XYZ file of C-alpha atoms in Angstrom:
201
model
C -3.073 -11.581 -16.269
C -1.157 -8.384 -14.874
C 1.929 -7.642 -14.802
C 2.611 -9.010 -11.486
C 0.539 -12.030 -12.647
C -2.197 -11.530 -10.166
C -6.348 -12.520 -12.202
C -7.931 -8.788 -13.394
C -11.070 -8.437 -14.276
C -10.440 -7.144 -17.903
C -12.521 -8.437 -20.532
C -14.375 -11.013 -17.879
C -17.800 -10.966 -18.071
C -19.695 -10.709 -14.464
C -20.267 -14.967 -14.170
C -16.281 -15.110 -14.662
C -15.212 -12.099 -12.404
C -17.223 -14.375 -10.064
C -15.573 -17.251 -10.202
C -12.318 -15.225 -10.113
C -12.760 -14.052 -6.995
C -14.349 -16.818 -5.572
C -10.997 -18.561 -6.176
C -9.077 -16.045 -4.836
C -11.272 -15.700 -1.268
C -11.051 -20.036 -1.517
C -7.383 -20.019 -1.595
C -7.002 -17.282 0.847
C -8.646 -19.295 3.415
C -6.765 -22.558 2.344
C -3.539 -21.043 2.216
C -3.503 -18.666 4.775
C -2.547 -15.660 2.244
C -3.804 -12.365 3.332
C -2.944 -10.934 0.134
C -5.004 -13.017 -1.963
C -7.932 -11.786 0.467
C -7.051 -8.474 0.216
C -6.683 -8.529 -3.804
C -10.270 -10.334 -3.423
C -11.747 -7.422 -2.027
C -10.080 -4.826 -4.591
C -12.033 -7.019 -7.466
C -14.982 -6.780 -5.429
C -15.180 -3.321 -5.221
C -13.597 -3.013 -8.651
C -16.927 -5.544 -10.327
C -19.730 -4.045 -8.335
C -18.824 -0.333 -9.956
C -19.549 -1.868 -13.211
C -23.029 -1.960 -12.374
C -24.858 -5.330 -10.884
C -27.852 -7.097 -9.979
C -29.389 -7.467 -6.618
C -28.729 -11.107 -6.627
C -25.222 -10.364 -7.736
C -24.910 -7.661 -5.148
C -25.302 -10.271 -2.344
C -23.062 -13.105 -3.487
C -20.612 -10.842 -3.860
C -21.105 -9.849 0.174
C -20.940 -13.405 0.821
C -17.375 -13.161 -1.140
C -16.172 -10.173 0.597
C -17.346 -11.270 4.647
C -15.523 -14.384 3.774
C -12.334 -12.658 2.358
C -12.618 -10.143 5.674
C -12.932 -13.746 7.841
C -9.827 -14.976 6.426
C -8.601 -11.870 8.199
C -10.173 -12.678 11.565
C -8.538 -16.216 10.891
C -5.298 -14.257 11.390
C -5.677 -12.401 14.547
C -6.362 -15.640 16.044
C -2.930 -16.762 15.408
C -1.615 -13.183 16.706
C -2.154 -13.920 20.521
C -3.228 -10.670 22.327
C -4.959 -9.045 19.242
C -7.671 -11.991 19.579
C -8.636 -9.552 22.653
C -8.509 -6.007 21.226
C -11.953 -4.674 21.532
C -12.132 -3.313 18.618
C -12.382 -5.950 15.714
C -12.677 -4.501 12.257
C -12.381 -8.240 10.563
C -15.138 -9.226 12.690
C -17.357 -6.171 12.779
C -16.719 -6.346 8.328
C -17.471 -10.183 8.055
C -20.930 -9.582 10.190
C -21.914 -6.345 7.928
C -21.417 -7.918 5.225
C -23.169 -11.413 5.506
C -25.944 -9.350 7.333
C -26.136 -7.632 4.185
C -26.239 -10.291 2.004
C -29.035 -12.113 4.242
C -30.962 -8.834 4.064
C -30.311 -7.615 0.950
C -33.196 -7.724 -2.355
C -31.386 -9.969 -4.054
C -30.750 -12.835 -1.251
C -34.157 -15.154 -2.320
C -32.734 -14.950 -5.600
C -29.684 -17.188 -4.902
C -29.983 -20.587 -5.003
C -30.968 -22.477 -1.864
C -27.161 -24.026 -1.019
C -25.709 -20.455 -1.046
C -28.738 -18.794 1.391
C -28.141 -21.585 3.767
C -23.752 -21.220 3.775
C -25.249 -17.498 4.156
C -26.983 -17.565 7.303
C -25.135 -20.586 8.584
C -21.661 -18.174 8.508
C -23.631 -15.266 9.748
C -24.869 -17.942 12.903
C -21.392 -18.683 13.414
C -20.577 -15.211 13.812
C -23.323 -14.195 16.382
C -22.528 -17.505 18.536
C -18.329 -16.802 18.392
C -20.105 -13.476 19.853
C -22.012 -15.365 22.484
C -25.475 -14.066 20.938
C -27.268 -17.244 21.031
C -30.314 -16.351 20.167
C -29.773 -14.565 16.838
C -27.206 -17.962 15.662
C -29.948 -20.005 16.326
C -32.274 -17.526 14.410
C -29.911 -17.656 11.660
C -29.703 -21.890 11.727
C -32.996 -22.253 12.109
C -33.705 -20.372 9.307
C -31.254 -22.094 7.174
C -32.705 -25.269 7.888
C -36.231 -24.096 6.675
C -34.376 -23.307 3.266
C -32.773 -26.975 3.440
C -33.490 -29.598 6.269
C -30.760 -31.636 5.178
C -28.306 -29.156 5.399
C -26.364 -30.741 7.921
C -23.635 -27.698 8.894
C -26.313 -25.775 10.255
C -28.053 -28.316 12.121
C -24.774 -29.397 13.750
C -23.677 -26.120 14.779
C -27.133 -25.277 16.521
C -26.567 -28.275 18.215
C -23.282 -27.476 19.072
C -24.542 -24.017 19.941
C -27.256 -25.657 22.217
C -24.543 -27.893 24.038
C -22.575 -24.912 24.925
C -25.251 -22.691 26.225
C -26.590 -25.595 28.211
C -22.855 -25.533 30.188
C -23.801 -21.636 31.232
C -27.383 -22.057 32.407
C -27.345 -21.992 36.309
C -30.522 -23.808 36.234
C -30.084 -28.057 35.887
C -33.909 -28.260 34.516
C -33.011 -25.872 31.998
C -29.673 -27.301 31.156
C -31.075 -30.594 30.152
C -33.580 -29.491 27.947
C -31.005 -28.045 26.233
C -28.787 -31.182 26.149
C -31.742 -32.782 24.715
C -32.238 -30.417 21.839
C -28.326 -30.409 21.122
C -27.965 -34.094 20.829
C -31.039 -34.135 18.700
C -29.725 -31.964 16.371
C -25.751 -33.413 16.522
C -27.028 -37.046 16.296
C -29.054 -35.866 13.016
C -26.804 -34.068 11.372
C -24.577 -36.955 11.936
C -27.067 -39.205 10.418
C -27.305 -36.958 7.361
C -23.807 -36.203 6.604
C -23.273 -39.320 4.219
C -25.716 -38.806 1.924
C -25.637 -34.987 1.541
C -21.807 -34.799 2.302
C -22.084 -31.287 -0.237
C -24.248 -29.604 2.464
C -21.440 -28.412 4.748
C -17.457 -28.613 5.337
C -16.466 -31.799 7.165
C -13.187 -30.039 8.338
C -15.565 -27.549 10.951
């Protein structure tokens, strides 16, 4: 511990300086703390100039666009600044899961963390109103894992919401169709692979 009792990566070896961080992005969302996600991405920087792998390299992107999220998370509560158009939370969280998605080292991960990769990368590109890359990104999640329910619910969710804008009725209930496919299955899978996505979203 430092001085000002805040977790250093002294003496950690890369699996630990992992978790480390990890729990400091996890609280930072829980808690609300920018600090902790600020401190998150000092360690970040701090363990990839030690020298890591490709693999490493993009879980650690995953970290850091989910420490830069927490930050978007903020704005929101800061009424106006939710309209700025310039958004450097945003524009970080989608270069760095974009990254991480696209990076060497991304097949190397195991299949839960590609599919919480492109699932938070979807829900970036459809809070953006680009449909058709989120549903690129859940799609391809869902080839990784079929069961993972998060991204099959928010397609569907995705679907139901783009089926509201569609000026043509023909087109809108197709769809409705495909959204309540995928809500009603991801539904239907939640209780036995309740792992495979936060109930809370």
């Amino acid at each position: 511990m430092s001085q000002n009792d805040q977790p250093t990566l002294e003496g950690l070896t890369a699996s630990d300086a992992f978790n480390v961080i990890g729990t400091l992005v996890d609280l930072a969302a829980d808690t609300g703390n920018l600090k902790l996600a600020e401190y998150a991405l000092e360690l970040s920087n701090e363990l990839e100039a030690r020298g890591i792998s490709d693999a490493e390299a993009s879980l650690l992107d995953y970290f850091r666009a989910n420490a830069w999220s927490c930050r978007y998370d903020r704005r929101h509560q800061e009424g106006d600044r939710v309209w700025d158009f310039e958004q450097e939370e945003l524009q970080q969280t989608i270069f760095f899961l974009r990254r991480a998605a696209h990076g060497p080292g991304f097949s190397e991960l195991d299949a839960l963390r590609r599919c919480q990769i492109l699932t938070n990368l979807g829900n970036q590109f459809d809070a953006l109103g680009r449909f058709i890359e989120a549903r690129a990104c859940f799609s391809s999640a869902l080839l990784i894992d079929p069961n993972f329910w998060m991204a099959r619910a928010n397609r569907g969710r995705s679907f139901d919401f783009f089926s509201f804008v569609l000026y043509d009725g023909g087109h809108r209930a197709v769809f409705a169709y495909h959204a309540h496919q995928d809500l009603a299955r991801a539904v239907k899978t939640i209780p036995s692979y309740p792992h495979l996505g936060d109930p809370r979203l």
